[in-house]
Structure formats: C-alpha cells, structure tokens
Amino acid sequence: MSSANRRERFLSIFPQIVEELTAYLKKEGMPKDAVEWYERVLDHNTPGGKLNRGMSVVDTVEILKGSDLTEEEYFKAALLGWCIELLQAYFLVADDMMDQSITRRGQPCWYRVPGVGNIAINDAFLLEGAIYFLLKKHFRQEKYYVDLLELFHDVTFQTEIGQLIDLITAPEDNVDLSKFSLEKHHLIVVYKTAFYSFYLPVALAMRMAGVTDESAYTEALNILLPLGEYFQVQDDYLDCYGDEKVIGKIGTDILDNKCSWNINIALQNATPEQRQILDENYGRRDSASEKKVKEIFASSNIDISGRFAKYEQESYDKIIKMIEQVDEAKTGLKKQVFVSFLEKVYKRAK
C-alpha cells in the first residue's frame, strides 16, 4: 500500500472517533454549542499533521504480527495511533500558548482563533481526556488495558518534564547561554520528544501484538531513545541548514533562543572572542544578529556542518549495531520495527 493510501486509510478512522466523543457529550446532556465546540477542537488540532506517530502504531503491529491485519485489528491499532495524535494535539495547544506562537500546521494556533483565547487551556485538557475515554471504551476488556494506561500516563509525565527543562533553560525573553549544555539538550530532547514520538508508538504496538517479556520493552527503549535523540539533533541542524522549500518553514531556533544542538556544539568549541559574539547576538530577534551567529557556526574551529555529518554517521552505526543484537526469538521483537524507523529518519531532508 502506498504511503498516500496508508494515510488515507488511517484518516478514515478519525470521523468515527469524533462521533464517539461527541456522542458521549450528547448522552450526558451537554448543550448543542458545547458539543459543536468540542468537535471544532478535535478537527482543528488533531488530524492536520504528518501523522507519523499514529501510523507507526499500525505499521509496527503489522510487522510484529507478520501478516495483514483484520478489520478489527486495524481499527484497534489505528485507534491507539489516534490516541497518540490526541496526545500530540494536547501538547501542541498548550505549547503554542506558552511560546505565544502564531501559526501551527499552516493555520492559526488554536488559542488565536477568534473567540477561543484562554479557553484553549481547557480545550487542551479535553484533548487529553479523549485518550482515556477511548482506551476505556475499546480496550477495557483486554488484559493489557492497564499497560496502555500506564504507558500514556508515564510518557505524558516524561514529556512534561522535558518541556519544563526547556522552558527554564531557554526562555525567549531572557537569553543566558551559561544555562545551556549538551547534557541539558540531551535531557530536553529525550524527555520532550523521544519518549512519546518514538518509544510510545512501538510500546503500544508491542502490547497489542502480545509481547509480554518486559526485557523486550527495555531493549526497545534502549534503541528508540537514541533514535529519537538523533532525530531531534537532525531537526536542530535542518532548522539552520535545511532547504526552506523542502522543510516547509523558516528556521527560527537562533532568533527564539532555542537550546539546540547547534548552539551547544558552538559553545563547547568557541574561542573567548567567539563566545562573546554568541552572547551578544544569540536569541536577538533581528537578521543581522542571526547572521553573526551563523558565521560563528560556519567557522573552521566549530564547523557545525562537518560535526553534524560525523555525528549522523556515528549515530547510524551505533543504532544499527544495537538493532543487529536484537534476539527476535527470545524477545518477540522484530528487527524490522527499528529498521523501518531508522530508514525514515536517516539522512532525511525535512
């Protein structure tokens, strides 16, 4: 099945999810305007992204089962995928308010839609609440139901911890590069991105596919967290050096005082004179300052592009080695689960 058809089939499940959630509000006697508002919240914030996290659940279940899924199996796998997309929507609605962002996925951030404003805080909670409603309705009779609940609760908390470290390390209105370090960058990307974007889809699929060996989950975590970190370092690099037409957005990490891989590598290798230029220009919202920072990034002793190429190859070799060591017979895992993730990420341009 082509990627477009996979996406179309995955999207075909979403209207049923909306129907189930709004039907619950109607059954509880909620007024018509509340039901319509919730439907708008769901439609505006959930299905508009790449959907890679959600579709990865389906792909992983298929790999682990080694066969095409029945209609019921597909629905349940896709439902778990949509629960991740609801979690993502919950994070993004809140994150956009914290960052005072303007647009998201080519449309106004939800809190900026006329008539929404601070109601978006409650709407974020409604997006999260939908996850547990759906899990209870469709998985309560499954022996792995509590495992699903724990996964979502644990990963949500981990992601929020990562967001906390990010917010207090790199506030946009208070530039202090002495707070930055590669160690903090590692914590931010693992907790804020890797757990919910890489580990969660695979762990949910493993539960649905009947993998019960707890060592298998540890092995999956040990592969997927470095893979998620590599993905985020790529993202940081592409923000500065990627083709805007390919990426679909203009990079703003330098202007926004982001604790990115690029700036931390620069800080680690800068001369005192270069460090002063970085202190004076990083996180300043003007193109002249951004240009000075990029010049430091390109200097021969820092060479962000060269160091990233080395990092990328080393990360790939390390992850491949870990994948090769997976004992499929013992754990119930399939190496192809991790290979498929790596293939989507390695040397990507967007």
mmCIF file of C-alpha atoms in Angstrom:
data_model
loop_
_atom_site.group_PDB
_atom_site.id
_atom_site.type_symbol
_atom_site.label_atom_id
_atom_site.label_comp_id
_atom_site.label_asym_id
_atom_site.label_seq_id
_atom_site.Cartn_x
_atom_site.Cartn_y
_atom_site.Cartn_z
ATOM 1 C CA MET A 1 0.000 0.000 0.000
ATOM 2 C CA SER A 2 1.361 3.417 -0.948
ATOM 3 C CA SER A 3 2.096 5.992 1.752
ATOM 4 C CA ALA A 4 -0.796 8.127 0.459
ATOM 5 C CA ASN A 5 -3.205 5.199 0.732
ATOM 6 C CA ARG A 6 -1.893 4.323 4.199
ATOM 7 C CA ARG A 7 -2.536 7.879 5.309
ATOM 8 C CA GLU A 8 -5.995 7.925 3.717
ATOM 9 C CA ARG A 9 -6.987 4.699 5.467
ATOM 10 C CA PHE A 10 -5.673 5.961 8.800
ATOM 11 C CA LEU A 11 -7.579 9.244 8.376
ATOM 12 C CA SER A 12 -10.777 7.317 7.617
ATOM 13 C CA ILE A 13 -10.893 6.213 11.272
ATOM 14 C CA PHE A 14 -10.909 9.756 12.668
ATOM 15 C CA PRO A 15 -14.575 10.664 11.941
ATOM 16 C CA GLN A 16 -15.669 7.647 13.997
ATOM 17 C CA ILE A 17 -13.525 8.851 16.892
ATOM 18 C CA VAL A 18 -15.107 12.301 16.711
ATOM 19 C CA GLU A 19 -18.561 10.718 16.560
ATOM 20 C CA GLU A 20 -17.903 8.589 19.662
ATOM 21 C CA LEU A 21 -16.588 11.538 21.667
ATOM 22 C CA THR A 22 -19.375 13.928 20.706
ATOM 23 C CA ALA A 23 -21.988 11.194 21.246
ATOM 24 C CA TYR A 24 -20.784 10.900 24.825
ATOM 25 C CA LEU A 25 -21.317 14.632 25.389
ATOM 26 C CA LYS A 26 -24.808 14.369 23.891
ATOM 27 C CA LYS A 27 -25.631 11.351 26.082
ATOM 28 C CA GLU A 28 -24.567 13.355 29.133
ATOM 29 C CA GLY A 29 -26.975 16.134 28.164
ATOM 30 C CA MET A 30 -24.375 18.718 27.158
ATOM 31 C CA PRO A 31 -25.778 21.714 25.238
ATOM 32 C CA LYS A 32 -25.507 21.852 21.459
ATOM 33 C CA ASP A 33 -22.919 24.645 21.475
ATOM 34 C CA ALA A 34 -20.619 22.644 23.791
ATOM 35 C CA VAL A 35 -20.845 19.590 21.518
ATOM 36 C CA GLU A 36 -20.101 21.709 18.451
ATOM 37 C CA TRP A 37 -17.182 23.407 20.235
ATOM 38 C CA TYR A 38 -15.605 20.059 21.138
ATOM 39 C CA GLU A 39 -15.953 18.870 17.560
ATOM 40 C CA ARG A 40 -14.141 22.027 16.380
ATOM 41 C CA VAL A 41 -11.392 21.456 18.953
ATOM 42 C CA LEU A 42 -10.859 17.911 17.676
ATOM 43 C CA ASP A 43 -10.975 18.814 13.974
ATOM 44 C CA HIS A 44 -8.709 21.871 14.228
ATOM 45 C CA ASN A 45 -5.965 20.338 16.347
ATOM 46 C CA THR A 46 -5.737 16.600 15.711
ATOM 47 C CA PRO A 47 -5.648 15.416 12.062
ATOM 48 C CA GLY A 48 -3.596 18.145 10.354
ATOM 49 C CA GLY A 49 -0.014 16.963 10.945
ATOM 50 C CA LYS A 50 2.168 14.317 9.318
ATOM 51 C CA LEU A 51 0.503 11.605 11.454
ATOM 52 C CA ASN A 52 3.769 9.625 11.521
ATOM 53 C CA ARG A 53 3.439 8.772 15.210
ATOM 54 C CA GLY A 54 -0.069 7.410 14.837
ATOM 55 C CA MET A 55 0.553 5.462 11.649
ATOM 56 C CA SER A 56 3.705 3.971 13.199
ATOM 57 C CA VAL A 57 1.495 2.040 15.631
ATOM 58 C CA VAL A 58 -0.284 0.345 12.724
ATOM 59 C CA ASP A 59 2.981 -0.342 10.874
ATOM 60 C CA THR A 60 4.584 -1.835 13.981
ATOM 61 C CA VAL A 61 1.622 -4.102 14.785
ATOM 62 C CA GLU A 62 1.720 -5.387 11.198
ATOM 63 C CA ILE A 63 5.457 -6.117 11.431
ATOM 64 C CA LEU A 64 5.142 -7.848 14.793
ATOM 65 C CA LYS A 65 2.182 -9.993 13.693
ATOM 66 C CA GLY A 66 3.858 -10.776 10.371
ATOM 67 C CA SER A 67 0.640 -10.516 8.395
ATOM 68 C CA ASP A 68 -2.060 -8.156 7.217
ATOM 69 C CA LEU A 69 -4.421 -7.074 9.967
ATOM 70 C CA THR A 70 -8.082 -7.945 10.114
ATOM 71 C CA GLU A 71 -10.505 -5.038 10.019
ATOM 72 C CA GLU A 72 -10.917 -5.225 13.802
ATOM 73 C CA GLU A 73 -7.155 -5.393 14.380
ATOM 74 C CA TYR A 74 -6.592 -2.466 12.050
ATOM 75 C CA PHE A 75 -9.219 -0.392 13.827
ATOM 76 C CA LYS A 76 -7.719 -1.065 17.259
ATOM 77 C CA ALA A 77 -4.167 -0.331 16.082
ATOM 78 C CA ALA A 78 -5.321 2.854 14.346
ATOM 79 C CA LEU A 79 -7.285 3.865 17.441
ATOM 80 C CA LEU A 80 -4.116 3.601 19.539
ATOM 81 C CA GLY A 81 -2.384 5.662 16.873
ATOM 82 C CA TRP A 82 -5.065 8.327 17.085
ATOM 83 C CA CYS A 83 -4.655 8.385 20.859
ATOM 84 C CA ILE A 84 -1.024 9.396 20.274
ATOM 85 C CA GLU A 85 -2.201 12.077 17.836
ATOM 86 C CA LEU A 86 -4.614 13.349 20.518
ATOM 87 C CA LEU A 87 -1.701 13.441 22.964
ATOM 88 C CA GLN A 88 0.306 15.406 20.408
ATOM 89 C CA ALA A 89 -2.612 17.805 19.925
ATOM 90 C CA TYR A 90 -2.860 18.290 23.704
ATOM 91 C CA PHE A 91 0.849 19.116 23.902
ATOM 92 C CA LEU A 92 0.768 21.488 20.926
ATOM 93 C CA VAL A 93 -2.249 23.514 22.043
ATOM 94 C CA ALA A 94 -0.551 24.122 25.398
ATOM 95 C CA ASP A 95 2.922 24.603 23.902
ATOM 96 C CA ASP A 96 1.695 27.221 21.431
ATOM 97 C CA MET A 97 0.204 29.246 24.278
ATOM 98 C CA MET A 98 3.422 29.017 26.314
ATOM 99 C CA ASP A 99 5.517 30.089 23.308
ATOM 100 C CA GLN A 100 2.959 32.637 22.072
ATOM 101 C CA SER A 101 3.231 31.024 18.628
ATOM 102 C CA ILE A 102 1.261 32.412 15.693
ATOM 103 C CA THR A 103 0.627 29.503 13.343
ATOM 104 C CA ARG A 104 0.649 25.731 13.530
ATOM 105 C CA ARG A 105 0.403 23.398 10.525
ATOM 106 C CA GLY A 106 -0.390 26.284 8.213
ATOM 107 C CA GLN A 107 -3.319 27.653 10.211
ATOM 108 C CA PRO A 108 -3.702 29.895 13.257
ATOM 109 C CA CYS A 109 -2.762 28.327 16.587
ATOM 110 C CA TRP A 110 -5.956 27.278 18.359
ATOM 111 C CA TYR A 111 -5.757 29.944 21.081
ATOM 112 C CA ARG A 112 -5.516 32.604 18.339
ATOM 113 C CA VAL A 113 -8.722 31.513 16.597
ATOM 114 C CA PRO A 114 -11.343 34.233 17.151
ATOM 115 C CA GLY A 115 -13.408 33.523 20.241
ATOM 116 C CA VAL A 116 -11.031 30.922 21.701
ATOM 117 C CA GLY A 117 -8.283 32.694 23.672
ATOM 118 C CA ASN A 118 -7.704 31.200 27.124
ATOM 119 C CA ILE A 119 -10.499 28.661 26.636
ATOM 120 C CA ALA A 120 -7.743 26.771 24.800
ATOM 121 C CA ILE A 121 -6.316 25.800 28.201
ATOM 122 C CA ASN A 122 -9.431 23.754 28.950
ATOM 123 C CA ASP A 123 -9.558 22.524 25.357
ATOM 124 C CA ALA A 124 -6.068 21.047 25.805
ATOM 125 C CA PHE A 125 -7.399 19.089 28.792
ATOM 126 C CA LEU A 126 -10.355 17.918 26.686
ATOM 127 C CA LEU A 127 -7.956 16.554 24.058
ATOM 128 C CA GLU A 128 -6.063 14.617 26.715
ATOM 129 C CA GLY A 129 -9.294 13.353 28.302
ATOM 130 C CA ALA A 130 -10.369 11.885 24.972
ATOM 131 C CA ILE A 131 -7.452 9.436 25.127
ATOM 132 C CA TYR A 132 -8.688 7.764 28.300
ATOM 133 C CA PHE A 133 -12.315 7.728 27.174
ATOM 134 C CA LEU A 134 -11.325 5.861 24.010
ATOM 135 C CA LEU A 135 -8.969 3.462 25.781
ATOM 136 C CA LYS A 136 -11.669 2.563 28.298
ATOM 137 C CA LYS A 137 -14.331 2.067 25.657
ATOM 138 C CA HIS A 138 -12.268 -0.114 23.320
ATOM 139 C CA PHE A 139 -9.609 -1.813 25.457
ATOM 140 C CA ARG A 140 -11.060 -2.235 28.948
ATOM 141 C CA GLN A 141 -11.618 -5.964 28.380
ATOM 142 C CA GLU A 142 -8.057 -6.528 27.130
ATOM 143 C CA LYS A 143 -5.535 -7.990 29.556
ATOM 144 C CA TYR A 144 -3.065 -5.258 28.555
ATOM 145 C CA TYR A 145 -5.501 -2.383 29.313
ATOM 146 C CA VAL A 146 -3.636 -1.244 32.446
ATOM 147 C CA ASP A 147 -0.360 -1.396 30.493
ATOM 148 C CA LEU A 148 -1.829 1.030 27.948
ATOM 149 C CA LEU A 149 -2.948 3.401 30.698
ATOM 150 C CA GLU A 150 0.473 3.305 32.346
ATOM 151 C CA LEU A 151 2.223 3.957 29.040
ATOM 152 C CA PHE A 152 0.154 7.062 28.324
ATOM 153 C CA HIS A 153 0.420 8.388 31.886
ATOM 154 C CA ASP A 154 4.176 7.750 32.128
ATOM 155 C CA VAL A 155 5.018 9.203 28.721
ATOM 156 C CA THR A 156 2.829 12.263 29.302
ATOM 157 C CA PHE A 157 4.659 12.991 32.554
ATOM 158 C CA GLN A 158 8.052 12.437 30.918
ATOM 159 C CA THR A 159 7.184 14.827 28.087
ATOM 160 C CA GLU A 160 6.019 17.490 30.538
ATOM 161 C CA ILE A 161 9.300 17.157 32.456
ATOM 162 C CA GLY A 162 11.168 17.708 29.194
ATOM 163 C CA GLN A 163 9.068 20.791 28.487
ATOM 164 C CA LEU A 164 9.867 22.135 31.960
ATOM 165 C CA ILE A 165 13.626 21.791 31.402
ATOM 166 C CA ASP A 166 13.255 23.502 28.009
ATOM 167 C CA LEU A 167 11.198 26.394 29.396
ATOM 168 C CA ILE A 168 13.516 27.207 32.304
ATOM 169 C CA THR A 169 16.721 26.683 30.297
ATOM 170 C CA ALA A 170 15.845 28.802 27.281
ATOM 171 C CA PRO A 171 13.094 31.368 27.934
ATOM 172 C CA GLU A 172 12.694 33.569 24.860
ATOM 173 C CA ASP A 173 12.776 36.803 26.869
ATOM 174 C CA ASN A 174 15.890 36.053 28.934
ATOM 175 C CA VAL A 175 18.929 34.914 26.962
ATOM 176 C CA ASP A 176 21.556 33.305 29.185
ATOM 177 C CA LEU A 177 23.831 30.908 27.319
ATOM 178 C CA SER A 178 25.522 29.857 30.554
ATOM 179 C CA LYS A 179 22.381 27.771 31.218
ATOM 180 C CA PHE A 180 22.947 25.768 28.031
ATOM 181 C CA SER A 181 24.845 22.480 27.800
ATOM 182 C CA LEU A 182 24.820 19.321 25.712
ATOM 183 C CA GLU A 183 23.707 17.470 28.846
ATOM 184 C CA LYS A 184 20.593 19.663 29.153
ATOM 185 C CA HIS A 185 19.975 19.370 25.422
ATOM 186 C CA HIS A 186 20.089 15.582 25.792
ATOM 187 C CA LEU A 187 17.524 15.648 28.613
ATOM 188 C CA ILE A 188 15.227 18.027 26.737
ATOM 189 C CA VAL A 189 15.156 16.016 23.507
ATOM 190 C CA VAL A 190 14.851 12.598 25.170
ATOM 191 C CA TYR A 191 12.099 13.618 27.561
ATOM 192 C CA LYS A 192 10.286 16.147 25.367
ATOM 193 C CA THR A 193 10.420 14.204 22.095
ATOM 194 C CA ALA A 194 11.878 10.697 22.123
ATOM 195 C CA PHE A 195 9.572 9.045 24.654
ATOM 196 C CA TYR A 196 6.277 9.996 23.020
ATOM 197 C CA SER A 197 7.391 10.190 19.387
ATOM 198 C CA PHE A 198 9.480 7.009 19.181
ATOM 199 C CA TYR A 199 9.022 4.733 22.180
ATOM 200 C CA LEU A 200 5.274 5.166 22.731
ATOM 201 C CA PRO A 201 4.110 4.035 19.241
ATOM 202 C CA VAL A 202 6.259 0.909 19.403
ATOM 203 C CA ALA A 203 5.412 0.044 23.017
ATOM 204 C CA LEU A 204 1.665 0.366 22.326
ATOM 205 C CA ALA A 205 2.012 -1.885 19.278
ATOM 206 C CA MET A 206 4.008 -4.419 21.322
ATOM 207 C CA ARG A 207 1.242 -4.591 23.919
ATOM 208 C CA MET A 208 -1.410 -5.101 21.253
ATOM 209 C CA ALA A 209 0.702 -7.753 19.492
ATOM 210 C CA GLY A 210 1.018 -9.737 22.713
ATOM 211 C CA VAL A 211 4.665 -9.062 23.595
ATOM 212 C CA THR A 212 4.840 -9.629 27.358
ATOM 213 C CA ASP A 213 8.573 -10.045 28.043
ATOM 214 C CA GLU A 214 9.499 -6.900 29.993
ATOM 215 C CA SER A 215 13.110 -7.153 28.796
ATOM 216 C CA ALA A 216 11.774 -6.591 25.272
ATOM 217 C CA TYR A 217 10.426 -3.195 26.325
ATOM 218 C CA THR A 218 13.766 -2.299 27.885
ATOM 219 C CA GLU A 219 15.543 -3.293 24.669
ATOM 220 C CA ALA A 220 13.088 -1.277 22.570
ATOM 221 C CA LEU A 221 13.600 1.739 24.837
ATOM 222 C CA ASN A 222 17.385 1.428 24.596
ATOM 223 C CA ILE A 223 17.182 1.604 20.791
ATOM 224 C CA LEU A 224 14.358 4.100 20.349
ATOM 225 C CA LEU A 225 15.564 6.810 22.745
ATOM 226 C CA PRO A 226 18.922 7.244 20.916
ATOM 227 C CA LEU A 227 16.982 7.131 17.641
ATOM 228 C CA GLY A 228 14.676 9.881 18.915
ATOM 229 C CA GLU A 229 17.637 11.957 20.059
ATOM 230 C CA TYR A 230 19.287 11.554 16.653
ATOM 231 C CA PHE A 231 16.020 12.669 15.025
ATOM 232 C CA GLN A 232 15.869 15.830 17.153
ATOM 233 C CA VAL A 233 19.530 16.699 16.515
ATOM 234 C CA GLN A 234 18.705 16.379 12.814
ATOM 235 C CA ASP A 235 15.770 18.697 13.350
ATOM 236 C CA ASP A 236 18.017 21.254 15.042
ATOM 237 C CA TYR A 237 20.520 21.032 12.209
ATOM 238 C CA LEU A 238 17.871 21.353 9.483
ATOM 239 C CA ASP A 239 16.378 24.395 11.242
ATOM 240 C CA CYS A 240 19.617 26.203 10.412
ATOM 241 C CA TYR A 241 20.846 24.435 7.273
ATOM 242 C CA GLY A 242 17.845 22.757 5.656
ATOM 243 C CA ASP A 243 16.209 23.894 2.419
ATOM 244 C CA GLU A 244 13.231 26.064 3.410
ATOM 245 C CA LYS A 245 11.263 24.908 0.347
ATOM 246 C CA VAL A 246 11.751 21.271 1.318
ATOM 247 C CA ILE A 247 11.182 21.729 5.059
ATOM 248 C CA GLY A 248 8.166 23.961 4.550
ATOM 249 C CA LYS A 249 9.122 26.512 7.178
ATOM 250 C CA ILE A 250 11.734 29.139 8.002
ATOM 251 C CA GLY A 251 14.102 28.131 10.780
ATOM 252 C CA THR A 252 13.883 30.332 13.877
ATOM 253 C CA ASP A 253 15.895 28.500 16.547
ATOM 254 C CA ILE A 254 18.599 31.182 16.682
ATOM 255 C CA LEU A 255 16.066 34.010 16.906
ATOM 256 C CA ASP A 256 13.993 32.130 19.506
ATOM 257 C CA ASN A 257 16.889 31.362 21.892
ATOM 258 C CA LYS A 258 16.443 27.600 21.474
ATOM 259 C CA CYS A 259 18.738 25.271 23.401
ATOM 260 C CA SER A 260 19.598 23.474 20.152
ATOM 261 C CA TRP A 261 22.384 21.052 19.307
ATOM 262 C CA ASN A 262 23.968 23.681 17.044
ATOM 263 C CA ILE A 263 24.441 26.332 19.722
ATOM 264 C CA ASN A 264 25.664 23.819 22.294
ATOM 265 C CA ILE A 265 28.312 22.485 19.910
ATOM 266 C CA ALA A 266 29.339 26.081 19.190
ATOM 267 C CA LEU A 267 29.559 26.951 22.894
ATOM 268 C CA GLN A 268 31.638 23.855 23.558
ATOM 269 C CA ASN A 269 34.223 24.788 20.899
ATOM 270 C CA ALA A 270 34.149 28.600 20.737
ATOM 271 C CA THR A 271 37.115 30.852 21.474
ATOM 272 C CA PRO A 272 36.537 33.594 24.096
ATOM 273 C CA GLU A 273 36.025 36.107 21.276
ATOM 274 C CA GLN A 274 33.501 33.862 19.525
ATOM 275 C CA ARG A 275 31.716 33.226 22.810
ATOM 276 C CA GLN A 276 31.274 36.962 23.291
ATOM 277 C CA ILE A 277 29.748 37.303 19.830
ATOM 278 C CA LEU A 278 27.346 34.451 20.608
ATOM 279 C CA ASP A 279 26.396 36.022 23.961
ATOM 280 C CA GLU A 280 25.699 39.345 22.273
ATOM 281 C CA ASN A 281 23.725 38.009 19.310
ATOM 282 C CA TYR A 282 22.021 34.684 20.092
ATOM 283 C CA GLY A 283 18.296 34.949 20.759
ATOM 284 C CA ARG A 284 18.105 38.520 19.415
ATOM 285 C CA ARG A 285 15.218 38.944 17.044
ATOM 286 C CA ASP A 286 16.983 40.571 14.136
ATOM 287 C CA SER A 287 18.547 39.173 10.975
ATOM 288 C CA ALA A 288 21.921 40.893 11.490
ATOM 289 C CA SER A 289 22.432 39.109 14.815
ATOM 290 C CA GLU A 290 21.281 35.824 13.313
ATOM 291 C CA LYS A 291 23.835 36.230 10.512
ATOM 292 C CA LYS A 292 26.668 36.771 13.026
ATOM 293 C CA VAL A 293 25.688 33.592 14.879
ATOM 294 C CA LYS A 294 25.616 31.616 11.633
ATOM 295 C CA GLU A 295 29.075 32.921 10.771
ATOM 296 C CA ILE A 296 30.362 31.544 14.072
ATOM 297 C CA PHE A 297 28.639 28.226 13.329
ATOM 298 C CA ALA A 298 30.478 28.058 9.985
ATOM 299 C CA SER A 299 33.940 28.983 11.329
ATOM 300 C CA SER A 300 36.634 26.341 10.883
ATOM 301 C CA ASN A 301 37.046 25.514 14.580
ATOM 302 C CA ILE A 302 33.302 24.999 15.074
ATOM 303 C CA ASP A 303 32.125 23.738 11.649
ATOM 304 C CA ILE A 304 28.578 22.716 12.586
ATOM 305 C CA SER A 305 28.009 21.038 9.205
ATOM 306 C CA GLY A 306 31.131 18.910 9.459
ATOM 307 C CA ARG A 307 30.462 17.934 13.058
ATOM 308 C CA PHE A 308 26.851 17.046 12.240
ATOM 309 C CA ALA A 309 27.930 14.771 9.374
ATOM 310 C CA LYS A 310 30.242 12.954 11.798
ATOM 311 C CA TYR A 311 27.533 12.780 14.478
ATOM 312 C CA GLU A 312 24.996 11.444 11.964
ATOM 313 C CA GLN A 313 27.248 8.626 10.798
ATOM 314 C CA GLU A 314 28.246 7.674 14.334
ATOM 315 C CA SER A 315 24.589 7.648 15.440
ATOM 316 C CA TYR A 316 23.588 5.487 12.486
ATOM 317 C CA ASP A 317 26.388 2.979 13.124
ATOM 318 C CA LYS A 318 25.544 2.813 16.848
ATOM 319 C CA ILE A 319 21.814 2.264 16.253
ATOM 320 C CA ILE A 320 22.411 -0.348 13.533
ATOM 321 C CA LYS A 321 24.696 -2.251 15.891
ATOM 322 C CA MET A 322 22.017 -2.274 18.595
ATOM 323 C CA ILE A 323 19.377 -3.439 16.107
ATOM 324 C CA GLU A 324 21.593 -6.293 14.946
ATOM 325 C CA GLN A 325 21.861 -7.523 18.532
ATOM 326 C CA VAL A 326 18.080 -7.910 18.963
ATOM 327 C CA ASP A 327 17.228 -11.536 19.771
ATOM 328 C CA GLU A 328 13.925 -11.944 17.930
ATOM 329 C CA ALA A 329 13.225 -15.450 19.211
ATOM 330 C CA LYS A 330 13.772 -14.510 22.845
ATOM 331 C CA THR A 331 12.019 -11.133 22.999
ATOM 332 C CA GLY A 332 9.255 -11.381 20.407
ATOM 333 C CA LEU A 333 10.616 -8.228 18.794
ATOM 334 C CA LYS A 334 11.375 -7.866 15.088
ATOM 335 C CA LYS A 335 14.470 -6.044 13.889
ATOM 336 C CA GLN A 336 12.396 -4.622 11.030
ATOM 337 C CA VAL A 337 10.439 -2.489 13.532
ATOM 338 C CA PHE A 338 13.570 -0.478 14.288
ATOM 339 C CA VAL A 339 14.982 -0.623 10.758
ATOM 340 C CA SER A 340 11.782 0.952 9.395
ATOM 341 C CA PHE A 341 12.053 3.811 11.899
ATOM 342 C CA LEU A 342 15.727 4.360 11.080
ATOM 343 C CA GLU A 343 15.101 4.336 7.341
ATOM 344 C CA LYS A 344 12.518 7.101 7.710
ATOM 345 C CA VAL A 345 14.964 9.256 9.668
ATOM 346 C CA TYR A 346 18.455 8.626 8.267
ATOM 347 C CA LYS A 347 19.711 11.488 6.083
ATOM 348 C CA ARG A 348 16.231 12.998 5.835
ATOM 349 C CA ALA A 349 15.944 16.469 4.320
ATOM 350 C CA LYS A 350 12.718 17.546 6.036
#
